[in-house]
PDB file of C-alpha atoms in Angstrom:
ATOM      1  CA  MET A 747      70.096-121.816  67.004  1.00 48.00           C
ATOM      2  CA  SER A 748      68.413-121.025  67.858  1.00 45.00           C
ATOM      3  CA  ASP A 749      66.995-122.951  68.156  1.00 46.00           C
ATOM      4  CA  HIS A 750      66.471-125.886  62.444  1.00 47.00           C
ATOM      5  CA  PRO A 751      65.508-127.826  59.634  1.00 43.00           C
ATOM      6  CA  THR A 752      64.621-131.827  59.893  1.00 36.00           C
ATOM      7  CA  THR A 753      62.875-134.065  58.246  1.00 34.00           C
ATOM      8  CA  GLN A 754      60.043-133.918  61.777  1.00 35.00           C
ATOM      9  CA  THR A 755      59.635-129.846  62.541  1.00 35.00           C
ATOM     10  CA  ARG A 756      58.700-129.082  66.113  1.00 36.00           C
ATOM     11  CA  ALA A 757      55.684-127.467  64.464  1.00 35.00           C
ATOM     12  CA  ASP A 758      54.497-130.478  63.629  1.00 35.00           C
ATOM     13  CA  ASP A 759      55.124-131.924  66.753  1.00 39.00           C
ATOM     14  CA  PRO A 760      53.988-129.869  70.080  1.00 35.00           C
ATOM     15  CA  ASP A 761      55.223-131.710  72.124  1.00 37.00           C
ATOM     16  CA  ASN A 762      58.867-131.074  71.374  1.00 40.00           C
ATOM     17  CA  CYS A 763      59.746-128.492  73.583  1.00 42.00           C
ATOM     18  CA  GLY A 764      64.353-129.575  71.413  1.00 36.00           C
ATOM     19  CA  GLN A 765      65.417-125.870  69.249  1.00 37.00           C
ATOM     20  CA  PRO A 766      66.428-124.344  67.416  1.00 37.00           C
ATOM     21  CA  ASP A 767      68.699-125.906  65.300  1.00 40.00           C
ATOM     22  CA  PRO A 768      69.167-128.716  63.319  1.00 38.00           C
ATOM     23  CA  LEU A 769      72.130-129.438  65.431  1.00 38.00           C
ATOM     24  CA  THR A 770      71.733-132.988  65.714  1.00 35.00           C
ATOM     25  CA  ILE A 771      72.786-136.428  64.567  1.00 30.00           C
ATOM     26  CA  GLU A 772      71.487-139.066  67.370  1.00 32.00           C
ATOM     27  CA  ASN A 773      70.259-139.213  70.675  1.00 37.00           C
ATOM     28  CA  ASP A 774      71.731-141.422  73.333  1.00 39.00           C
ATOM     29  CA  ALA A 775      68.727-140.469  76.123  1.00 39.00           C
ATOM     30  CA  ASP A 776      69.346-142.788  78.856  1.00 38.00           C
ATOM     31  CA  ALA A 777      73.523-141.025  78.831  1.00 40.00           C
ATOM     32  CA  ALA A 778      71.347-136.750  78.071  1.00 41.00           C
ATOM     33  CA  VAL A 779      70.591-136.874  82.560  1.00 40.00           C
ATOM     34  CA  PRO A 780      73.601-136.900  84.644  1.00 43.00           C
ATOM     35  CA  HIS A 781      71.375-135.782  87.677  1.00 38.00           C
ATOM     36  CA  THR A 782      67.880-136.565  88.391  1.00 35.00           C
ATOM     37  CA  HIS A 783      67.233-135.141  91.721  1.00 40.00           C
ATOM     38  CA  PRO A 784      66.774-131.688  93.003  1.00 43.00           C
ATOM     39  CA  HIS A 785      70.314-129.947  93.741  1.00 48.00           C
ATOM     40  CA  PRO A 786      71.012-129.443  96.855  1.00 47.00           C
ATOM     41  CA  THR A 787      72.118-125.986  97.214  1.00 53.00           C
ATOM     42  CA  GLY A 788      71.659-122.533  96.082  1.00 77.00           C
ATOM     43  CA  LYS A 789      68.875-120.283  94.421  1.00 92.00           C
ATOM     44  CA  GLY A 790      68.288-123.085  91.884  1.00 96.00           C
ATOM     45  CA  VAL A 791      68.460-124.062  88.034  1.00 97.00           C
ATOM     46  CA  LEU A 792      68.575-121.736  85.358  1.00 98.00           C
ATOM     47  CA  ALA A 793      68.408-123.820  81.983  1.00 98.00           C
ATOM     48  CA  ILE A 794      70.021-122.166  78.724  1.00 98.00           C
ATOM     49  CA  ASP A 795      70.139-123.271  75.574  1.00 98.00           C
ATOM     50  CA  MET A 796      72.802-123.281  73.231  1.00 97.00           C
ATOM     51  CA  ASP A 797      72.495-122.367  69.814  1.00 96.00           C
ATOM     52  CA  ASP A 798      71.695-118.401  69.882  1.00 98.00           C
ATOM     53  CA  VAL A 799      71.762-117.905  73.260  1.00 99.00           C
ATOM     54  CA  LEU A 800      75.183-118.660  73.691  1.00 99.00           C
ATOM     55  CA  CYS A 801      77.413-119.212  69.981  1.00 98.00           C
ATOM     56  CA  ASN A 802      76.073-116.895  66.887  1.00 98.00           C
ATOM     57  CA  THR A 803      75.179-120.350  64.646  1.00 96.00           C
ATOM     58  CA  ASN A 804      72.486-118.898  62.779  1.00 97.00           C
ATOM     59  CA  GLN A 805      75.042-115.974  61.733  1.00 98.00           C
ATOM     60  CA  THR A 806      77.954-118.071  61.029  1.00 98.00           C
ATOM     61  CA  ILE A 807      75.418-120.801  59.008  1.00 98.00           C
ATOM     62  CA  VAL A 808      74.742-117.030  57.027  1.00 98.00           C
ATOM     63  CA  ASP A 809      79.027-116.494  55.948  1.00 98.00           C
ATOM     64  CA  MET A 810      79.633-120.073  55.612  1.00 98.00           C
ATOM     65  CA  HIS A 811      76.438-120.421  53.152  1.00 98.00           C
ATOM     66  CA  HIS A 812      77.614-117.294  51.084  1.00 98.00           C
ATOM     67  CA  ASP A 813      81.020-119.367  50.905  1.00 97.00           C
ATOM     68  CA  LEU A 814      79.429-122.816  49.700  1.00 98.00           C
ATOM     69  CA  PHE A 815      76.525-121.620  48.159  1.00 97.00           C
ATOM     70  CA  ASP A 816      75.828-119.660  44.942  1.00 93.00           C
ATOM     71  CA  VAL A 817      72.854-117.868  45.998  1.00 95.00           C
ATOM     72  CA  SER A 818      71.792-114.287  44.601  1.00 96.00           C
ATOM     73  CA  PRO A 819      71.947-111.984  45.801  1.00 97.00           C
ATOM     74  CA  PRO A 820      73.419-113.400  48.874  1.00 98.00           C
ATOM     75  CA  ILE A 821      71.049-114.382  51.815  1.00 98.00           C
ATOM     76  CA  THR A 822      70.807-112.311  55.322  1.00 98.00           C
ATOM     77  CA  LEU A 823      69.903-113.635  58.825  1.00 98.00           C
ATOM     78  CA  ASP A 824      66.856-110.843  58.135  1.00 98.00           C
ATOM     79  CA  GLU A 825      65.872-113.733  55.835  1.00 98.00           C
ATOM     80  CA  PHE A 826      65.071-115.992  58.127  1.00 98.00           C
ATOM     81  CA  HIS A 827      61.848-116.246  59.470  1.00 97.00           C
ATOM     82  CA  HIS A 828      61.991-119.487  60.067  1.00 95.00           C
ATOM     83  CA  TYR A 829      64.210-122.597  61.915  1.00 91.00           C
ATOM     84  CA  LEU A 830      62.729-124.758  59.472  1.00 93.00           C
ATOM     85  CA  TYR A 831      65.674-123.347  56.851  1.00 96.00           C
ATOM     86  CA  TRP A 832      63.079-124.889  53.577  1.00 97.00           C
ATOM     87  CA  HIS A 833      60.733-122.289  54.389  1.00 97.00           C
ATOM     88  CA  ASN A 834      63.340-119.307  53.387  1.00 98.00           C
ATOM     89  CA  ARG A 835      65.088-117.675  51.246  1.00 98.00           C
ATOM     90  CA  GLY A 836      68.307-119.609  49.426  1.00 98.00           C
ATOM     91  CA  TRP A 837      67.530-122.835  50.853  1.00 98.00           C
ATOM     92  CA  GLY A 838      65.519-124.754  48.694  1.00 96.00           C
ATOM     93  CA  ASN A 839      62.603-127.933  49.271  1.00 96.00           C
ATOM     94  CA  GLN A 840      64.002-129.944  52.212  1.00 94.00           C
ATOM     95  CA  THR A 841      65.515-131.799  50.048  1.00 94.00           C
ATOM     96  CA  GLN A 842      68.192-129.603  49.237  1.00 96.00           C
ATOM     97  CA  THR A 843      68.196-128.524  52.423  1.00 95.00           C
ATOM     98  CA  VAL A 844      69.028-131.363  54.249  1.00 91.00           C
ATOM     99  CA  GLU A 845      72.157-131.686  51.833  1.00 95.00           C
ATOM    100  CA  MET A 846      72.811-127.765  52.353  1.00 96.00           C
ATOM    101  CA  VAL A 847      73.048-128.109  55.748  1.00 91.00           C
ATOM    102  CA  SER A 848      74.862-131.545  55.200  1.00 90.00           C
ATOM    103  CA  GLN A 849      77.500-129.539  53.326  1.00 95.00           C
ATOM    104  CA  LEU A 850      77.770-127.148  56.723  1.00 94.00           C
ATOM    105  CA  TYR A 851      78.689-129.513  59.493  1.00 89.00           C
ATOM    106  CA  ARG A 852      80.387-130.652  57.241  1.00 91.00           C
ATOM    107  CA  ASN A 853      82.980-127.535  56.512  1.00 94.00           C
ATOM    108  CA  GLY A 854      83.292-127.290  59.857  1.00 91.00           C
ATOM    109  CA  LEU A 855      79.687-125.548  61.428  1.00 91.00           C
ATOM    110  CA  MET A 856      80.429-126.970  64.723  1.00 88.00           C
ATOM    111  CA  ASP A 857      83.997-125.566  65.556  1.00 90.00           C
ATOM    112  CA  ARG A 858      83.285-121.719  63.696  1.00 94.00           C
ATOM    113  CA  PRO A 859      79.975-119.985  66.044  1.00 96.00           C
ATOM    114  CA  ARG A 860      81.110-117.576  68.257  1.00 97.00           C
ATOM    115  CA  LEU A 861      79.397-116.292  71.736  1.00 98.00           C
ATOM    116  CA  VAL A 862      76.575-114.541  72.642  1.00 99.00           C
ATOM    117  CA  PRO A 863      77.758-110.537  72.627  1.00 98.00           C
ATOM    118  CA  GLY A 864      77.313-110.479  76.991  1.00 98.00           C
ATOM    119  CA  ALA A 865      76.774-114.121  77.675  1.00 99.00           C
ATOM    120  CA  LYS A 866      79.925-114.752  79.252  1.00 98.00           C
ATOM    121  CA  GLU A 867      79.759-111.603  81.630  1.00 98.00           C
ATOM    122  CA  GLY A 868      76.157-112.764  81.987  1.00 99.00           C
ATOM    123  CA  LEU A 869      76.601-115.981  82.848  1.00 99.00           C
ATOM    124  CA  GLU A 870      78.896-114.622  85.482  1.00 98.00           C
ATOM    125  CA  THR A 871      76.906-112.862  87.118  1.00 98.00           C
ATOM    126  CA  LEU A 872      74.336-115.307  87.688  1.00 98.00           C
ATOM    127  CA  LYS A 873      76.590-117.996  88.446  1.00 98.00           C
ATOM    128  CA  LYS A 874      77.779-115.226  91.229  1.00 97.00           C
ATOM    129  CA  MET A 875      74.704-114.671  92.555  1.00 96.00           C
ATOM    130  CA  GLY A 876      73.975-118.443  93.512  1.00 96.00           C
ATOM    131  CA  TYR A 877      72.261-120.029  91.013  1.00 97.00           C
ATOM    132  CA  THR A 878      73.167-123.669  88.736  1.00 98.00           C
ATOM    133  CA  LEU A 879      74.215-123.450  85.609  1.00 98.00           C
ATOM    134  CA  ILE A 880      72.661-126.281  83.238  1.00 98.00           C
ATOM    135  CA  ILE A 881      72.005-126.254  79.235  1.00 97.00           C
ATOM    136  CA  ILE A 882      69.229-127.752  77.048  1.00 96.00           C
ATOM    137  CA  THR A 883      70.045-127.482  73.641  1.00 93.00           C
ATOM    138  CA  ALA A 884      68.243-130.082  71.233  1.00 89.00           C
ATOM    139  CA  ARG A 885      71.718-130.691  69.930  1.00 86.00           C
ATOM    140  CA  SER A 886      71.943-134.996  69.551  1.00 82.00           C
ATOM    141  CA  GLU A 887      74.071-136.736  72.413  1.00 82.00           C
ATOM    142  CA  SER A 888      76.402-137.737  69.939  1.00 74.00           C
ATOM    143  CA  GLN A 889      77.242-133.862  69.292  1.00 80.00           C
ATOM    144  CA  ARG A 890      78.860-134.003  73.287  1.00 86.00           C
ATOM    145  CA  GLU A 891      82.819-133.899  72.907  1.00 87.00           C
ATOM    146  CA  GLY A 892      83.159-131.402  70.301  1.00 87.00           C
ATOM    147  CA  THR A 893      80.131-129.135  72.263  1.00 91.00           C
ATOM    148  CA  GLU A 894      82.522-129.552  75.554  1.00 94.00           C
ATOM    149  CA  GLU A 895      84.620-128.287  73.485  1.00 94.00           C
ATOM    150  CA  TRP A 896      83.591-125.334  72.493  1.00 95.00           C
ATOM    151  CA  LEU A 897      82.431-124.648  76.455  1.00 97.00           C
ATOM    152  CA  ALA A 898      85.631-125.989  77.803  1.00 96.00           C
ATOM    153  CA  GLN A 899      87.018-123.005  74.710  1.00 96.00           C
ATOM    154  CA  ASN A 900      84.667-119.937  75.174  1.00 97.00           C
ATOM    155  CA  LEU A 901      82.616-120.244  78.566  1.00 98.00           C
ATOM    156  CA  PRO A 902      84.581-122.526  80.834  1.00 97.00           C
ATOM    157  CA  ASP A 903      84.168-123.716  84.161  1.00 96.00           C
ATOM    158  CA  ILE A 904      79.982-122.502  83.765  1.00 97.00           C
ATOM    159  CA  PHE A 905      77.756-124.828  83.612  1.00 97.00           C
ATOM    160  CA  ASP A 906      77.215-127.739  85.975  1.00 96.00           C
ATOM    161  CA  GLU A 907      75.086-130.231  83.592  1.00 94.00           C
ATOM    162  CA  ILE A 908      74.850-130.711  80.005  1.00 94.00           C
ATOM    163  CA  HIS A 909      71.499-131.920  78.443  1.00 93.00           C
ATOM    164  CA  PHE A 910      70.611-133.594  74.999  1.00 92.00           C
ATOM    165  CA  THR A 911      67.112-133.772  73.660  1.00 88.00           C
ATOM    166  CA  GLY A 912      67.478-135.237  70.115  1.00 76.00           C
ATOM    167  CA  ALA A 913      65.182-133.083  67.977  1.00 67.00           C
ATOM    168  CA  PHE A 914      66.197-133.339  65.078  1.00 60.00           C
ATOM    169  CA  ASN A 915      67.771-136.920  64.791  1.00 54.00           C
ATOM    170  CA  HIS A 916      67.513-137.465  60.818  1.00 49.00           C
ATOM    171  CA  LEU A 917      69.405-134.790  59.373  1.00 52.00           C
ATOM    172  CA  ILE A 918      72.919-134.671  59.682  1.00 50.00           C
ATOM    173  CA  PRO A 919      75.744-136.333  57.379  1.00 48.00           C
ATOM    174  CA  ALA A 920      76.255-139.617  58.409  1.00 45.00           C
ATOM    175  CA  THR A 921      78.799-140.129  61.383  1.00 41.00           C
ATOM    176  CA  LYS A 922      81.971-141.017  61.172  1.00 43.00           C
ATOM    177  CA  GLU A 923      82.108-144.626  62.172  1.00 40.00           C
ATOM    178  CA  GLU A 924      79.219-145.156  58.930  1.00 38.00           C
ATOM    179  CA  HIS A 925      81.039-144.362  56.491  1.00 39.00           C
ATOM    180  CA  GLU A 926      83.867-146.033  57.699  1.00 38.00           C
ATOM    181  CA  GLY A 927      80.332-148.922  56.446  1.00 35.00           C
ATOM    182  CA  HIS A 928      79.894-148.787  60.215  1.00 33.00           C
ATOM    183  CA  ALA A 929      76.385-148.365  59.889  1.00 33.00           C
ATOM    184  CA  ALA A 930      75.113-150.425  63.309  1.00 30.00           C
ATOM    185  CA  LYS A 931      76.285-148.127  65.178  1.00 30.00           C
ATOM    186  CA  ARG A 932      72.853-146.085  64.397  1.00 32.00           C
ATOM    187  CA  ALA A 933      70.696-149.080  64.474  1.00 29.00           C
ATOM    188  CA  VAL A 934      71.337-149.298  68.158  1.00 28.00           C
ATOM    189  CA  VAL A 935      71.352-146.116  69.359  1.00 32.00           C
ATOM    190  CA  SER A 936      68.141-144.715  70.855  1.00 34.00           C
ATOM    191  CA  HIS A 937      66.179-142.361  69.245  1.00 37.00           C
ATOM    192  CA  HIS A 938      63.886-140.953  72.406  1.00 51.00           C
ATOM    193  CA  LYS A 939      63.535-137.469  71.842  1.00 69.00           C
ATOM    194  CA  ARG A 940      62.955-135.850  75.183  1.00 81.00           C
ATOM    195  CA  THR A 941      60.849-132.200  75.854  1.00 88.00           C
ATOM    196  CA  LYS A 942      62.709-129.317  77.119  1.00 93.00           C
ATOM    197  CA  HIS A 943      60.024-129.222  79.396  1.00 92.00           C
ATOM    198  CA  GLU A 944      60.565-133.024  80.281  1.00 93.00           C
ATOM    199  CA  VAL A 945      64.366-131.796  81.262  1.00 94.00           C
ATOM    200  CA  MET A 946      63.146-128.713  83.003  1.00 94.00           C
ATOM    201  CA  MET A 947      61.200-131.351  85.228  1.00 94.00           C
ATOM    202  CA  GLN A 948      64.091-133.502  86.319  1.00 93.00           C
ATOM    203  CA  THR A 949      66.702-130.640  86.258  1.00 95.00           C
ATOM    204  CA  ASN A 950      64.036-128.850  89.396  1.00 95.00           C
ATOM    205  CA  ALA A 951      64.759-125.414  86.579  1.00 96.00           C
ATOM    206  CA  LEU A 952      63.471-121.814  87.742  1.00 96.00           C
ATOM    207  CA  LEU A 953      63.192-121.736  83.949  1.00 96.00           C
ATOM    208  CA  LEU A 954      64.909-121.687  80.579  1.00 98.00           C
ATOM    209  CA  VAL A 955      65.949-119.127  78.330  1.00 98.00           C
ATOM    210  CA  ASP A 956      65.747-119.670  74.607  1.00 98.00           C
ATOM    211  CA  ASP A 957      65.892-118.109  71.307  1.00 98.00           C
ATOM    212  CA  SER A 958      62.662-120.895  70.302  1.00 94.00           C
ATOM    213  CA  ALA A 959      58.796-118.939  69.815  1.00 94.00           C
ATOM    214  CA  GLU A 960      57.780-122.706  69.306  1.00 90.00           C
ATOM    215  CA  ASN A 961      59.708-124.614  72.950  1.00 89.00           C
ATOM    216  CA  ALA A 962      58.724-121.276  74.126  1.00 90.00           C
ATOM    217  CA  LEU A 963      55.001-121.778  73.446  1.00 89.00           C
ATOM    218  CA  THR A 964      55.275-125.457  74.259  1.00 85.00           C
ATOM    219  CA  CYS A 965      57.145-125.440  76.811  1.00 87.00           C
ATOM    220  CA  ALA A 966      54.449-122.604  78.889  1.00 84.00           C
ATOM    221  CA  ARG A 967      51.321-124.750  77.777  1.00 86.00           C
ATOM    222  CA  LEU A 968      52.382-128.332  79.030  1.00 88.00           C
ATOM    223  CA  GLU A 969      51.692-128.806  82.970  1.00 87.00           C
ATOM    224  CA  PRO A 970      53.479-127.452  85.131  1.00 90.00           C
ATOM    225  CA  HIS A 971      54.390-124.520  83.451  1.00 88.00           C
ATOM    226  CA  LYS A 972      57.582-123.146  83.098  1.00 91.00           C
ATOM    227  CA  GLN A 973      58.928-119.803  82.749  1.00 94.00           C
ATOM    228  CA  VAL A 974      60.973-118.908  79.899  1.00 97.00           C
ATOM    229  CA  LEU A 975      63.131-116.473  78.595  1.00 98.00           C
ATOM    230  CA  LEU A 976      62.373-116.106  75.197  1.00 98.00           C
ATOM    231  CA  PHE A 977      65.832-114.581  74.397  1.00 99.00           C
ATOM    232  CA  GLY A 978      67.162-112.299  71.207  1.00 98.00           C
ATOM    233  CA  SER A 979      65.563-109.846  68.645  1.00 97.00           C
ATOM    234  CA  TYR A 980      66.040-112.319  66.096  1.00 98.00           C
ATOM    235  CA  PRO A 981      63.392-112.560  63.147  1.00 98.00           C
ATOM    236  CA  TRP A 982      62.512-116.275  63.729  1.00 97.00           C
ATOM    237  CA  ASN A 983      61.114-115.514  66.687  1.00 97.00           C
ATOM    238  CA  ALA A 984      59.390-112.896  66.311  1.00 97.00           C
ATOM    239  CA  GLU A 985      56.513-113.974  65.779  1.00 94.00           C
ATOM    240  CA  ILE A 986      54.049-116.559  67.414  1.00 92.00           C
ATOM    241  CA  ARG A 987      50.825-117.834  66.321  1.00 88.00           C
ATOM    242  CA  ASN A 988      47.891-117.174  68.711  1.00 89.00           C
ATOM    243  CA  PRO A 989      46.851-120.614  69.245  1.00 86.00           C
ATOM    244  CA  ALA A 990      43.422-119.514  69.163  1.00 88.00           C
ATOM    245  CA  ASP A 991      43.998-117.958  65.161  1.00 89.00           C
ATOM    246  CA  PRO A 992      43.605-120.901  62.769  1.00 89.00           C
ATOM    247  CA  GLU A 993      46.636-122.292  60.932  1.00 90.00           C
ATOM    248  CA  ASN A 994      46.824-121.385  57.058  1.00 95.00           C
ATOM    249  CA  PRO A 995      48.019-124.183  54.792  1.00 96.00           C
ATOM    250  CA  ASP A 996      50.320-122.113  53.473  1.00 97.00           C
ATOM    251  CA  ASP A 997      52.386-121.515  56.389  1.00 96.00           C
ATOM    252  CA  LYS A 998      53.199-124.760  55.596  1.00 95.00           C
ATOM    253  CA  LYS A 999      55.134-124.219  52.443  1.00 97.00           C
ATOM    254  CA  THR A1000      58.191-124.302  51.702  1.00 98.00           C
ATOM    255  CA  TYR A1001      59.616-120.911  50.632  1.00 98.00           C
ATOM    256  CA  VAL A1002      60.118-122.329  47.041  1.00 98.00           C
ATOM    257  CA  GLU A1003      56.124-123.122  46.959  1.00 98.00           C
ATOM    258  CA  LEU A1004      55.537-120.416  47.493  1.00 98.00           C
ATOM    259  CA  GLU A1005      57.240-118.268  44.877  1.00 98.00           C
ATOM    260  CA  LYS A1006      55.941-120.945  42.463  1.00 98.00           C
ATOM    261  CA  GLU A1007      53.034-119.755  43.451  1.00 98.00           C
ATOM    262  CA  GLY A1008      53.475-116.177  44.201  1.00 98.00           C
ATOM    263  CA  LYS A1009      51.729-115.955  47.795  1.00 98.00           C
ATOM    264  CA  LEU A1010      54.736-115.053  49.120  1.00 98.00           C
ATOM    265  CA  ASP A1011      53.331-110.886  49.342  1.00 98.00           C
ATOM    266  CA  GLU A1012      50.316-112.859  50.866  1.00 98.00           C
ATOM    267  CA  ALA A1013      52.518-114.910  54.089  1.00 97.00           C
ATOM    268  CA  ARG A1014      54.968-111.517  55.184  1.00 97.00           C
ATOM    269  CA  GLN A1015      51.374-109.705  55.475  1.00 97.00           C
ATOM    270  CA  ARG A1016      50.182-113.087  57.795  1.00 96.00           C
ATOM    271  CA  ARG A1017      53.846-113.239  59.072  1.00 96.00           C
ATOM    272  CA  GLN A1018      54.287-109.192  59.642  1.00 97.00           C
ATOM    273  CA  LYS A1019      50.306-108.470  61.485  1.00 95.00           C
ATOM    274  CA  ARG A1020      51.634-111.328  63.791  1.00 95.00           C
ATOM    275  CA  ILE A1021      54.872-109.234  64.837  1.00 97.00           C
ATOM    276  CA  ASP A1022      51.384-106.451  64.885  1.00 96.00           C
ATOM    277  CA  GLU A1023      49.534-108.525  67.524  1.00 94.00           C
ATOM    278  CA  ALA A1024      52.988-109.386  69.548  1.00 95.00           C
ATOM    279  CA  TRP A1025      51.086-112.083  70.934  1.00 95.00           C
ATOM    280  CA  LEU A1026      53.040-113.806  74.020  1.00 95.00           C
ATOM    281  CA  PRO A1027      51.437-116.809  75.847  1.00 92.00           C
ATOM    282  CA  GLN A1028      50.861-116.574  79.227  1.00 92.00           C
ATOM    283  CA  GLY A1029      54.280-117.766  81.532  1.00 94.00           C
ATOM    284  CA  VAL A1030      56.957-116.330  78.499  1.00 97.00           C
ATOM    285  CA  THR A1031      59.326-113.887  78.653  1.00 97.00           C
ATOM    286  CA  ARG A1032      61.039-111.261  75.722  1.00 98.00           C
ATOM    287  CA  VAL A1033      64.977-110.579  76.620  1.00 99.00           C
ATOM    288  CA  LYS A1034      66.504-108.966  74.101  1.00 98.00           C
ATOM    289  CA  ASP A1035      70.223-109.573  75.442  1.00 99.00           C
ATOM    290  CA  TRP A1036      72.141-110.697  78.150  1.00 99.00           C
ATOM    291  CA  ASN A1037      71.151-107.854  80.156  1.00 99.00           C
ATOM    292  CA  GLU A1038      68.246-108.617  80.031  1.00 99.00           C
ATOM    293  CA  VAL A1039      68.610-111.672  81.150  1.00 99.00           C
ATOM    294  CA  VAL A1040      70.687-110.824  84.282  1.00 99.00           C
ATOM    295  CA  ASP A1041      67.778-108.645  85.255  1.00 98.00           C
ATOM    296  CA  TYR A1042      64.894-110.661  84.591  1.00 98.00           C
ATOM    297  CA  VAL A1043      66.956-112.591  87.592  1.00 98.00           C
ATOM    298  CA  LYS A1044      67.657-110.517  90.046  1.00 97.00           C
ATOM    299  CA  GLY A1045      64.359-109.830  89.846  1.00 95.00           C
ATOM    300  CA  LEU A1046      63.674-112.405  91.706  1.00 91.00           C
ATOM    301  CA  ASP A1047      65.559-112.030  94.560  1.00 83.00           C
ATOM    302  CA  LYS A1048      63.173-109.026  95.627  1.00 77.00           C
TER     303      LYS A1048
END
């Protein structure tokens, strides 16, 4: 999740290339980079995002939202127009959204997502082709254990490394130690965020497979440019605003604010205009599923 809400948005941080997801608590930057040198064997390194590329995080959130929150009509995945949930129906303002996401985590969000269709088969094919596969996720280093447990159960023996960029360090509920009164643990944790582009440079990754339009735009803009495969036909990556077009101040308002001001129709029209324009930055290619990821990588060998 895909590429998610945080008190510091990716859209407000042009150097932040980490998505999706509100799947972070804190970040130990020093522990997040196992290797910083070129891989000695194979055809090269392919970097893969986690949420909504490997596991269906946002659909899981939709299902849990139905169980936990009294919203009528129930929200649908098609309404996830933005990775910051307070821009979507059914979440409320920023403070309310943070509390709702916290409830999702307390009720086992990390354990529930299922594999994205075709992910295992596609990854196995890429590995057999001779590529080294790594994960670059916006999750936090503190979520390593839960992430590795999910991978061991669903995608064993696929990935060589996992890198946590810690893109959303201020959203998720307190750690177990904090609940027990050991708040000092968080005080000494590094909250330095790393961009996905930075990790790609450190690992010499050839490309990134990511469902976040914001990540794709940022990684394509930074020097040196990195190839991004924008994954999935998801509502939250259907539009990318051309930097040449002026940003509308209303784009920063929550769904609740736009609804109160009677501006939802205007926002929908702006969104549809961007979707119809189908603008993509150079270096970004849309892939709707894992078959298209594999086909693209096969083209690199020609």
